[in-house]
mmCIF file of C-alpha atoms in Angstrom:
data_model
loop_
_atom_site.group_PDB
_atom_site.id
_atom_site.type_symbol
_atom_site.label_atom_id
_atom_site.label_comp_id
_atom_site.label_asym_id
_atom_site.label_seq_id
_atom_site.Cartn_x
_atom_site.Cartn_y
_atom_site.Cartn_z
ATOM 1 C CA MET M 136 18.358 5.010 -9.240
ATOM 2 C CA GLU M 137 17.269 6.120 -5.823
ATOM 3 C CA ALA M 138 18.466 9.471 -4.472
ATOM 4 C CA ILE M 139 20.676 7.974 -1.755
ATOM 5 C CA GLY M 140 22.494 5.709 -4.202
ATOM 6 C CA SER M 141 23.036 8.577 -6.600
ATOM 7 C CA TYR M 142 24.338 10.771 -3.790
ATOM 8 C CA LEU M 143 26.795 8.113 -2.630
ATOM 9 C CA LYS M 144 27.989 7.463 -6.180
ATOM 10 C CA LYS M 145 28.711 11.186 -6.699
ATOM 11 C CA HIS M 146 30.783 11.241 -3.531
ATOM 12 C CA THR M 147 32.523 8.033 -4.559
ATOM 13 C CA GLU M 148 33.494 9.671 -7.836
ATOM 14 C CA ALA M 149 34.742 12.760 -5.997
ATOM 15 C CA LEU M 150 36.860 10.542 -3.739
ATOM 16 C CA VAL M 151 38.412 8.586 -6.615
ATOM 17 C CA LYS M 152 39.135 11.764 -8.556
ATOM 18 C CA ALA M 153 40.584 13.482 -5.478
ATOM 19 C CA VAL M 154 43.165 10.714 -5.256
ATOM 20 C CA GLY M 155 43.475 10.281 -9.023
ATOM 21 C CA VAL M 156 42.227 7.252 -10.920
ATOM 22 C CA GLU M 157 45.670 5.675 -11.418
ATOM 23 C CA ALA M 158 46.654 6.242 -7.797
ATOM 24 C CA ALA M 159 43.256 4.955 -6.605
ATOM 25 C CA CYS M 160 43.870 1.749 -8.547
ATOM 26 C CA GLU M 161 47.233 1.313 -6.817
ATOM 27 C CA VAL M 162 45.882 2.127 -3.360
ATOM 28 C CA THR M 163 42.877 -0.201 -3.560
ATOM 29 C CA GLY M 164 44.207 -2.911 -5.874
ATOM 30 C CA LYS M 165 41.108 -2.433 -8.045
ATOM 31 C CA SER M 166 41.051 -1.855 -11.799
ATOM 32 C CA LYS M 167 39.893 1.376 -13.457
ATOM 33 C CA ALA M 168 36.820 -0.459 -14.701
ATOM 34 C CA THR M 169 35.923 -1.692 -11.232
ATOM 35 C CA LEU M 170 36.376 1.743 -9.679
ATOM 36 C CA GLY M 171 34.312 3.233 -12.488
ATOM 37 C CA ARG M 172 31.460 0.825 -11.770
ATOM 38 C CA TYR M 173 31.345 2.019 -8.173
ATOM 39 C CA TYR M 174 30.373 5.519 -9.265
ATOM 40 C CA SER M 175 28.621 4.747 -12.546
ATOM 41 C CA ASP M 176 25.041 5.966 -12.805
ATOM 42 C CA HIS M 177 24.132 3.329 -15.414
ATOM 43 C CA GLU M 178 21.251 1.088 -14.383
ATOM 44 C CA GLU M 179 23.329 -2.127 -14.527
ATOM 45 C CA HIS M 180 25.667 -0.709 -11.851
ATOM 46 C CA ALA M 181 22.979 0.830 -9.632
ATOM 47 C CA ASP M 182 23.548 -1.716 -6.857
ATOM 48 C CA ARG M 183 27.366 -1.626 -6.919
ATOM 49 C CA PHE M 184 29.088 0.375 -4.221
ATOM 50 C CA MET M 185 32.693 0.626 -3.098
ATOM 51 C CA PRO M 186 33.674 -1.722 -0.245
ATOM 52 C CA VAL M 187 34.321 -0.064 3.090
ATOM 53 C CA ASP M 188 37.994 -1.088 3.205
ATOM 54 C CA ALA M 189 38.609 0.560 -0.178
ATOM 55 C CA VAL M 190 36.800 3.689 1.032
ATOM 56 C CA ALA M 191 39.036 3.832 4.110
ATOM 57 C CA GLN M 192 42.190 3.408 2.020
ATOM 58 C CA LEU M 193 41.179 6.121 -0.441
ATOM 59 C CA GLU M 194 40.056 8.539 2.268
ATOM 60 C CA MET M 195 43.452 8.200 3.945
ATOM 61 C CA ALA M 196 45.134 8.836 0.593
ATOM 62 C CA SER M 197 42.936 11.820 -0.239
ATOM 63 C CA GLY M 198 43.213 13.436 3.173
ATOM 64 C CA TYR M 199 39.456 14.068 3.319
ATOM 65 C CA PRO M 200 36.593 11.722 4.278
ATOM 66 C CA HIS M 201 34.392 12.236 1.194
ATOM 67 C CA LEU M 202 32.157 9.180 1.620
ATOM 68 C CA THR M 203 32.225 9.186 5.408
ATOM 69 C CA GLN M 204 30.980 12.779 5.307
ATOM 70 C CA ALA M 205 28.230 11.816 2.846
ATOM 71 C CA LEU M 206 27.109 8.894 5.029
ATOM 72 C CA ALA M 207 27.041 11.139 8.084
ATOM 73 C CA GLU M 208 24.908 13.692 6.246
ATOM 74 C CA LEU M 209 22.486 11.004 5.088
ATOM 75 C CA SER M 210 22.014 9.704 8.613
ATOM 76 C CA GLY M 211 21.623 13.167 10.095
ATOM 77 C CA ALA M 212 24.900 12.892 11.954
ATOM 78 C CA HIS M 213 27.663 15.460 12.049
ATOM 79 C CA ILE M 214 31.330 14.664 11.850
ATOM 80 C CA ASP M 215 34.054 17.093 12.648
ATOM 81 C CA PHE M 216 37.043 16.747 10.354
ATOM 82 C CA ASP M 217 40.341 17.451 12.107
ATOM 83 C CA GLU M 218 42.084 19.871 9.778
ATOM 84 C CA ARG M 219 45.260 20.065 11.832
ATOM 85 C CA ARG M 220 48.208 19.534 9.547
ATOM 86 C CA PRO M 221 51.323 19.804 11.682
ATOM 87 C CA ASN M 222 54.649 20.344 9.936
ATOM 88 C CA ASP M 223 56.270 17.928 12.361
ATOM 89 C CA THR M 224 54.274 14.747 12.895
ATOM 90 C CA SER M 225 56.474 13.513 15.727
ATOM 91 C CA THR M 226 55.045 13.911 19.182
ATOM 92 C CA GLY M 227 57.021 15.973 21.622
ATOM 93 C CA GLY M 228 55.068 14.940 24.672
ATOM 94 C CA VAL M 229 53.788 17.251 27.360
ATOM 95 C CA ASN M 230 56.372 20.010 26.761
ATOM 96 C CA ALA M 231 55.341 20.317 23.117
ATOM 97 C CA ASP M 232 51.684 20.257 24.187
ATOM 98 C CA VAL M 233 52.227 23.156 26.606
ATOM 99 C CA ILE M 234 53.773 25.207 23.791
ATOM 100 C CA ALA M 235 50.951 24.252 21.389
ATOM 101 C CA LEU M 236 48.404 25.118 24.066
ATOM 102 C CA SER M 237 49.955 28.542 24.564
ATOM 103 C CA GLN M 238 50.027 29.200 20.810
ATOM 104 C CA ARG M 239 46.444 28.031 20.285
ATOM 105 C CA PHE M 240 45.207 30.131 23.224
ATOM 106 C CA ALA M 241 46.960 33.162 21.741
ATOM 107 C CA MET M 242 45.166 32.497 18.441
ATOM 108 C CA LEU M 243 41.827 32.301 20.259
ATOM 109 C CA MET M 244 42.463 35.565 22.104
ATOM 110 C CA SER M 245 43.534 37.270 18.876
ATOM 111 C CA GLU M 246 40.358 36.103 17.143
ATOM 112 C CA TYR M 247 38.279 37.260 20.116
ATOM 113 C CA GLN M 248 39.932 40.690 20.162
ATOM 114 C CA GLN M 249 39.194 41.167 16.456
ATOM 115 C CA SER M 250 35.623 39.931 16.870
ATOM 116 C CA ILE M 251 34.723 42.130 19.829
ATOM 117 C CA ALA M 252 36.408 45.291 18.503
ATOM 118 C CA ASP M 253 33.121 46.759 17.234
ATOM 119 C CA GLY M 254 31.184 45.733 20.332
ATOM 120 C CA LYS M 255 29.320 42.747 18.885
ATOM 121 C CA ILE M 256 30.197 39.312 17.597
ATOM 122 C CA THR M 257 28.696 38.452 14.204
ATOM 123 C CA VAL M 258 27.705 34.966 13.121
ATOM 124 C CA ASN M 259 30.884 34.559 11.037
ATOM 125 C CA GLU M 260 33.016 35.806 13.916
ATOM 126 C CA ALA M 261 31.294 33.353 16.241
ATOM 127 C CA LYS M 262 32.049 30.521 13.804
ATOM 128 C CA ARG M 263 35.736 31.473 13.744
ATOM 129 C CA LEU M 264 35.795 31.639 17.554
ATOM 130 C CA LEU M 265 34.122 28.245 17.738
ATOM 131 C CA LYS M 266 36.703 26.777 15.366
ATOM 132 C CA GLU M 267 39.574 28.188 17.455
ATOM 133 C CA THR M 268 37.934 26.897 20.632
ATOM 134 C CA THR M 269 37.620 23.432 19.103
ATOM 135 C CA LEU M 270 41.277 23.457 18.055
ATOM 136 C CA LEU M 271 42.254 24.531 21.581
ATOM 137 C CA GLN M 272 40.187 21.659 22.941
ATOM 138 C CA GLN M 273 41.993 19.219 20.648
ATOM 139 C CA VAL M 274 45.344 20.394 22.006
ATOM 140 C CA LEU M 275 44.060 19.820 25.533
ATOM 141 C CA VAL M 276 42.939 16.295 24.621
ATOM 142 C CA ASP M 277 46.377 15.572 23.124
ATOM 143 C CA MET M 278 47.971 16.898 26.307
ATOM 144 C CA LYS M 279 45.703 14.749 28.453
ATOM 145 C CA LEU M 280 46.640 11.642 26.452
ATOM 146 C CA HIS M 281 50.355 12.417 26.771
ATOM 147 C CA LEU M 282 49.999 12.932 30.521
ATOM 148 C CA GLU M 283 48.157 9.618 30.839
ATOM 149 C CA ASP M 284 50.897 7.875 28.829
ATOM 150 C CA GLU M 285 53.610 9.334 31.061
ATOM 151 C CA SER M 286 51.821 8.406 34.294
ATOM 152 C CA VAL M 287 51.634 4.700 33.433
#
């Protein structure tokens, strides 16, 4: 089996097991045997891969894009997984965005203060600052979308 196929099958197995085999069967409507063939490394199943719609269903159920990440890596692309997990999934509009923006900015400033305390920012500190900056940017995008919705 070629390296790419093997790589995708390993990630397919990780995805199915992240959801759980029984739950994956329910989510996709596929049998255990069929799901097993998608990640089997036996020669007779070398050309069998999970359909894209089943991948999408399982990735939503698992909460992590296992196969999408693998495909991105194979193509040299980079995807940024949004790890925000709000306690309240309802949208509060612009007022909630302003509060979230203030909180996220405070987190960024706190991270910056800790990073610069010794006079230099290490690679790990820079990565944490970059992550906070990205999360702040996401709040701004959400705010922009809410403002556009309200102006229509």
